[in-house]
Amino acid sequence: MTAVRDQKLTRLDEFMTERELSELWFLRPANFAWLTGGGNSTVDRAADVGVAALGYDGDAVRALTPNNEADRFREEELPSGVPVETFDWHESSLGEAVARESADGAGADVPTVPGLESIDASRLRLPVTDRDRQVLERAGRATADAVETVAREVSPDDTERAAAGRLRDELWDRGLESPVVLVGGAERSQRHRHFTPTDEPLGDYALLTVVAVERGVNIAVTRTVDFDAPSWLRERHDDASRVAATAMAATRDAAAADDGTAGDVFAEIERAYAAVGWEGEWQHHHQGGSIGFESREWIATPSHDAPVETPAPYAWNPTVQGAKTEDTVLISPTDVDVVTDTGSWPTAEYAAVDDELRLELPTPLSR
């Protein structure tokens, strides 16, 4: 746990001191992955709680899991040196076992552990560590490559569902899980901002959106493929991309301020929509926000007070009816790095509204 100790457990020490806690217990899969550097505590991805918990007492990390899961965690999911304690799988739930094993004055990241204070650990995961940054950059390229591969292969007669199946296959082949796969053909993407796949054909163009996961780190990407799209598609895509560039500039600036918040960034997004001629368009879909060990660590809203951290990944996803742009970027106080840029997809330079930032962002691929 040496590398983890230096950057992550120090945050836990400070948090425990601030909250006057004797121990912290992590049952949520996102926090398990974050603290272990990518360990997977799930069997059922839809569950809020995994099948193993991590406890930290200010000195060492230990794992607690049912006896039937212990060998897998020792061999595959935990850093070397982390002890594994067990309970009989038929004896109790994980939460009940944590309650029995915890010290007085402990906290847990779920509200269902009897006797433990419920704590929100999400902000502990930011800013990203050097190791998590390496995973982010590798997964960003792999995710975008998977989506772009499918975009080059699909045809107007393919159904949304068939395209979604190809996306899942390409992601899986690259070692990526795919909790979110959306495909919108020309008709449905104009009516719905979350285009869950159906048996409708793609038609004149398609939007391909995924959130993929490697070692707990989430990556969001959208690509547009143009078979015979109306001229307004590129115009709307360009408008959405200027909003995206503005969001990235505003994120960088909010992080540089001592008290910059998600709401501050949202205000600039709202202003950008108006500047490109789509005032109020933001009301039709969420605009994205911070990404990391959840598909969004937080989603920006007009009044959201989440602090804007750097270095940290963000995924802004502006939409203009029928058009969408989305990439995962790593933002530092002085740089905006598009980690989902493969170098093999058409791009154009987009200027942020009233800011010097200019970014190369993807354009629709004409087929």
Short mmCIF file of C-alpha atoms in Angstrom, two decimals, residues 162-323:
data_model
loop_
_atom_site.label_atom_id
_atom_site.label_comp_id
_atom_site.label_asym_id
_atom_site.label_seq_id
_atom_site.Cartn_x
_atom_site.Cartn_y
_atom_site.Cartn_z
CA ALA A 162 -26.81 -3.62 -33.53
CA ALA A 163 -24.44 -0.65 -33.32
CA ALA A 164 -24.65 -0.76 -29.52
CA GLY A 165 -23.71 -4.44 -29.56
CA ARG A 166 -20.63 -3.65 -31.63
CA LEU A 167 -19.66 -0.92 -29.21
CA ARG A 168 -19.85 -3.29 -26.25
CA ASP A 169 -17.76 -5.88 -28.13
CA GLU A 170 -15.05 -3.37 -29.07
CA LEU A 171 -14.87 -2.04 -25.53
CA TRP A 172 -14.73 -5.54 -24.05
CA ASP A 173 -11.94 -6.53 -26.46
CA ARG A 174 -9.92 -3.62 -25.04
CA GLY A 175 -10.50 -4.66 -21.44
CA LEU A 176 -13.15 -2.02 -20.78
CA GLU A 177 -16.52 -2.43 -19.12
CA SER A 178 -19.45 -0.52 -20.62
CA PRO A 179 -22.06 0.64 -18.08
CA VAL A 180 -23.46 3.21 -20.55
CA VAL A 181 -23.92 2.59 -24.29
CA LEU A 182 -26.26 4.92 -26.18
CA VAL A 183 -26.87 4.99 -29.93
CA GLY A 184 -29.16 7.51 -31.57
CA GLY A 185 -30.04 7.41 -35.25
CA ALA A 186 -31.01 10.48 -37.25
CA GLU A 187 -34.66 10.41 -36.21
CA ARG A 188 -34.48 9.54 -32.52
CA SER A 189 -31.45 11.69 -31.67
CA GLN A 190 -33.49 14.75 -32.61
CA ARG A 191 -36.26 13.78 -30.18
CA HIS A 192 -34.30 12.40 -27.23
CA ARG A 193 -31.07 13.46 -25.50
CA HIS A 194 -30.59 10.02 -23.90
CA PHE A 195 -31.02 7.79 -26.95
CA THR A 196 -31.19 4.30 -25.45
CA PRO A 197 -30.80 1.89 -28.39
CA THR A 198 -33.83 0.50 -30.23
CA ASP A 199 -34.41 -1.48 -33.42
CA GLU A 200 -34.72 1.73 -35.45
CA PRO A 201 -32.20 2.04 -38.33
CA LEU A 202 -29.48 4.68 -38.02
CA GLY A 203 -30.55 6.52 -41.16
CA ASP A 204 -28.76 9.68 -42.29
CA TYR A 205 -26.44 9.98 -39.29
CA ALA A 206 -25.79 8.51 -35.84
CA LEU A 207 -24.55 9.58 -32.42
CA LEU A 208 -22.52 6.98 -30.50
CA THR A 209 -22.11 7.62 -26.77
CA VAL A 210 -20.40 5.45 -24.15
CA VAL A 211 -19.14 5.53 -20.61
CA ALA A 212 -16.43 2.90 -20.23
CA VAL A 213 -14.52 1.77 -17.14
CA GLU A 214 -10.97 0.54 -16.64
CA ARG A 215 -9.77 -0.27 -13.11
CA GLY A 216 -12.61 1.78 -11.71
CA VAL A 217 -11.83 4.89 -13.79
CA ASN A 218 -14.69 6.14 -16.00
CA ILE A 219 -14.33 7.62 -19.48
CA ALA A 220 -17.11 9.34 -21.46
CA VAL A 221 -17.03 9.75 -25.25
CA THR A 222 -19.49 10.71 -28.00
CA ARG A 223 -18.76 10.50 -31.73
CA THR A 224 -20.96 11.45 -34.68
CA VAL A 225 -20.96 9.64 -38.02
CA ASP A 226 -22.54 11.40 -41.01
CA PHE A 227 -23.88 9.28 -43.88
CA ASP A 228 -26.09 11.88 -45.56
CA ALA A 229 -26.95 14.32 -42.79
CA PRO A 230 -28.75 17.63 -43.28
CA SER A 231 -26.49 20.70 -43.31
CA TRP A 232 -27.77 21.82 -39.93
CA LEU A 233 -26.07 18.86 -38.20
CA ARG A 234 -22.58 20.31 -38.62
CA GLU A 235 -23.82 23.77 -37.69
CA ARG A 236 -25.40 22.51 -34.48
CA HIS A 237 -22.40 20.31 -33.71
CA ASP A 238 -20.12 23.35 -34.04
CA ASP A 239 -22.35 25.36 -31.70
CA ALA A 240 -22.32 22.57 -29.10
CA SER A 241 -18.53 22.31 -29.43
CA ARG A 242 -18.09 26.02 -28.69
CA VAL A 243 -20.16 25.49 -25.54
CA ALA A 244 -17.91 22.54 -24.65
CA ALA A 245 -14.76 24.63 -25.13
CA THR A 246 -16.30 27.33 -22.93
CA ALA A 247 -17.09 24.77 -20.22
CA MET A 248 -13.48 23.59 -20.24
CA ALA A 249 -12.13 27.11 -20.01
CA ALA A 250 -14.55 27.91 -17.19
CA THR A 251 -13.50 24.74 -15.34
CA ARG A 252 -9.84 25.74 -15.55
CA ASP A 253 -10.65 29.24 -14.32
CA ALA A 254 -12.88 28.03 -11.48
CA ALA A 255 -10.13 25.71 -10.29
CA ALA A 256 -7.66 28.59 -10.27
CA ALA A 257 -9.98 30.57 -7.99
CA ASP A 258 -9.97 29.68 -4.31
CA ASP A 259 -13.74 29.32 -4.19
CA GLY A 260 -14.70 28.26 -7.74
CA THR A 261 -17.70 25.92 -7.88
CA ALA A 262 -19.65 23.75 -10.29
CA GLY A 263 -22.31 26.44 -10.30
CA ASP A 264 -19.76 28.98 -11.55
CA VAL A 265 -18.94 26.74 -14.49
CA PHE A 266 -22.62 26.19 -15.20
CA ALA A 267 -23.19 29.93 -15.39
CA GLU A 268 -20.60 30.16 -18.17
CA ILE A 269 -22.20 27.22 -19.99
CA GLU A 270 -25.58 28.93 -19.86
CA ARG A 271 -24.05 32.14 -21.17
CA ALA A 272 -22.27 30.26 -23.98
CA TYR A 273 -25.50 28.71 -25.23
CA ALA A 274 -27.00 32.18 -25.52
CA ALA A 275 -23.89 33.50 -27.29
CA VAL A 276 -24.04 30.83 -30.02
CA GLY A 277 -27.74 31.40 -30.59
CA TRP A 278 -29.30 28.65 -28.47
CA GLU A 279 -30.42 30.43 -25.32
CA GLY A 280 -32.14 28.04 -22.91
CA GLU A 281 -31.07 24.92 -24.82
CA TRP A 282 -29.27 23.69 -21.69
CA GLN A 283 -32.65 23.00 -20.09
CA HIS A 284 -33.18 19.96 -22.32
CA HIS A 285 -30.26 17.89 -20.99
CA HIS A 286 -27.68 17.84 -18.22
CA GLN A 287 -24.33 19.30 -19.28
CA GLY A 288 -21.98 16.84 -17.57
CA GLY A 289 -19.35 17.66 -14.99
CA SER A 290 -16.63 15.94 -13.03
CA ILE A 291 -15.88 12.32 -13.94
CA GLY A 292 -13.66 9.76 -12.25
CA PHE A 293 -14.67 6.72 -10.23
CA GLU A 294 -18.33 7.38 -11.06
CA SER A 295 -19.81 8.12 -14.48
CA ARG A 296 -20.07 11.62 -13.04
CA GLU A 297 -18.62 12.51 -9.66
CA TRP A 298 -21.00 15.46 -9.83
CA ILE A 299 -23.24 16.98 -12.48
CA ALA A 300 -23.20 20.76 -12.69
CA THR A 301 -26.40 22.66 -11.96
CA PRO A 302 -27.02 26.40 -11.55
CA SER A 303 -26.64 26.27 -7.77
CA HIS A 304 -24.22 23.36 -7.30
CA ASP A 305 -21.52 24.23 -4.76
CA ALA A 306 -19.11 21.34 -5.42
CA PRO A 307 -15.54 22.68 -5.52
CA VAL A 308 -13.75 22.49 -8.86
CA GLU A 309 -10.55 20.49 -8.32
CA THR A 310 -7.41 20.06 -10.44
CA PRO A 311 -5.76 17.99 -11.67
CA ALA A 312 -9.01 16.17 -12.33
CA PRO A 313 -10.97 14.71 -15.25
CA TYR A 314 -14.13 16.34 -16.56
CA ALA A 315 -16.66 15.27 -19.18
CA TRP A 316 -18.86 18.07 -20.50
CA ASN A 317 -21.56 17.00 -22.96
CA PRO A 318 -23.43 19.94 -24.49
CA THR A 319 -26.30 19.14 -26.86
CA VAL A 320 -28.11 21.15 -29.50
CA GLN A 321 -31.19 19.41 -30.86
CA GLY A 322 -29.91 16.42 -32.82
CA ALA A 323 -26.22 17.13 -32.15
#
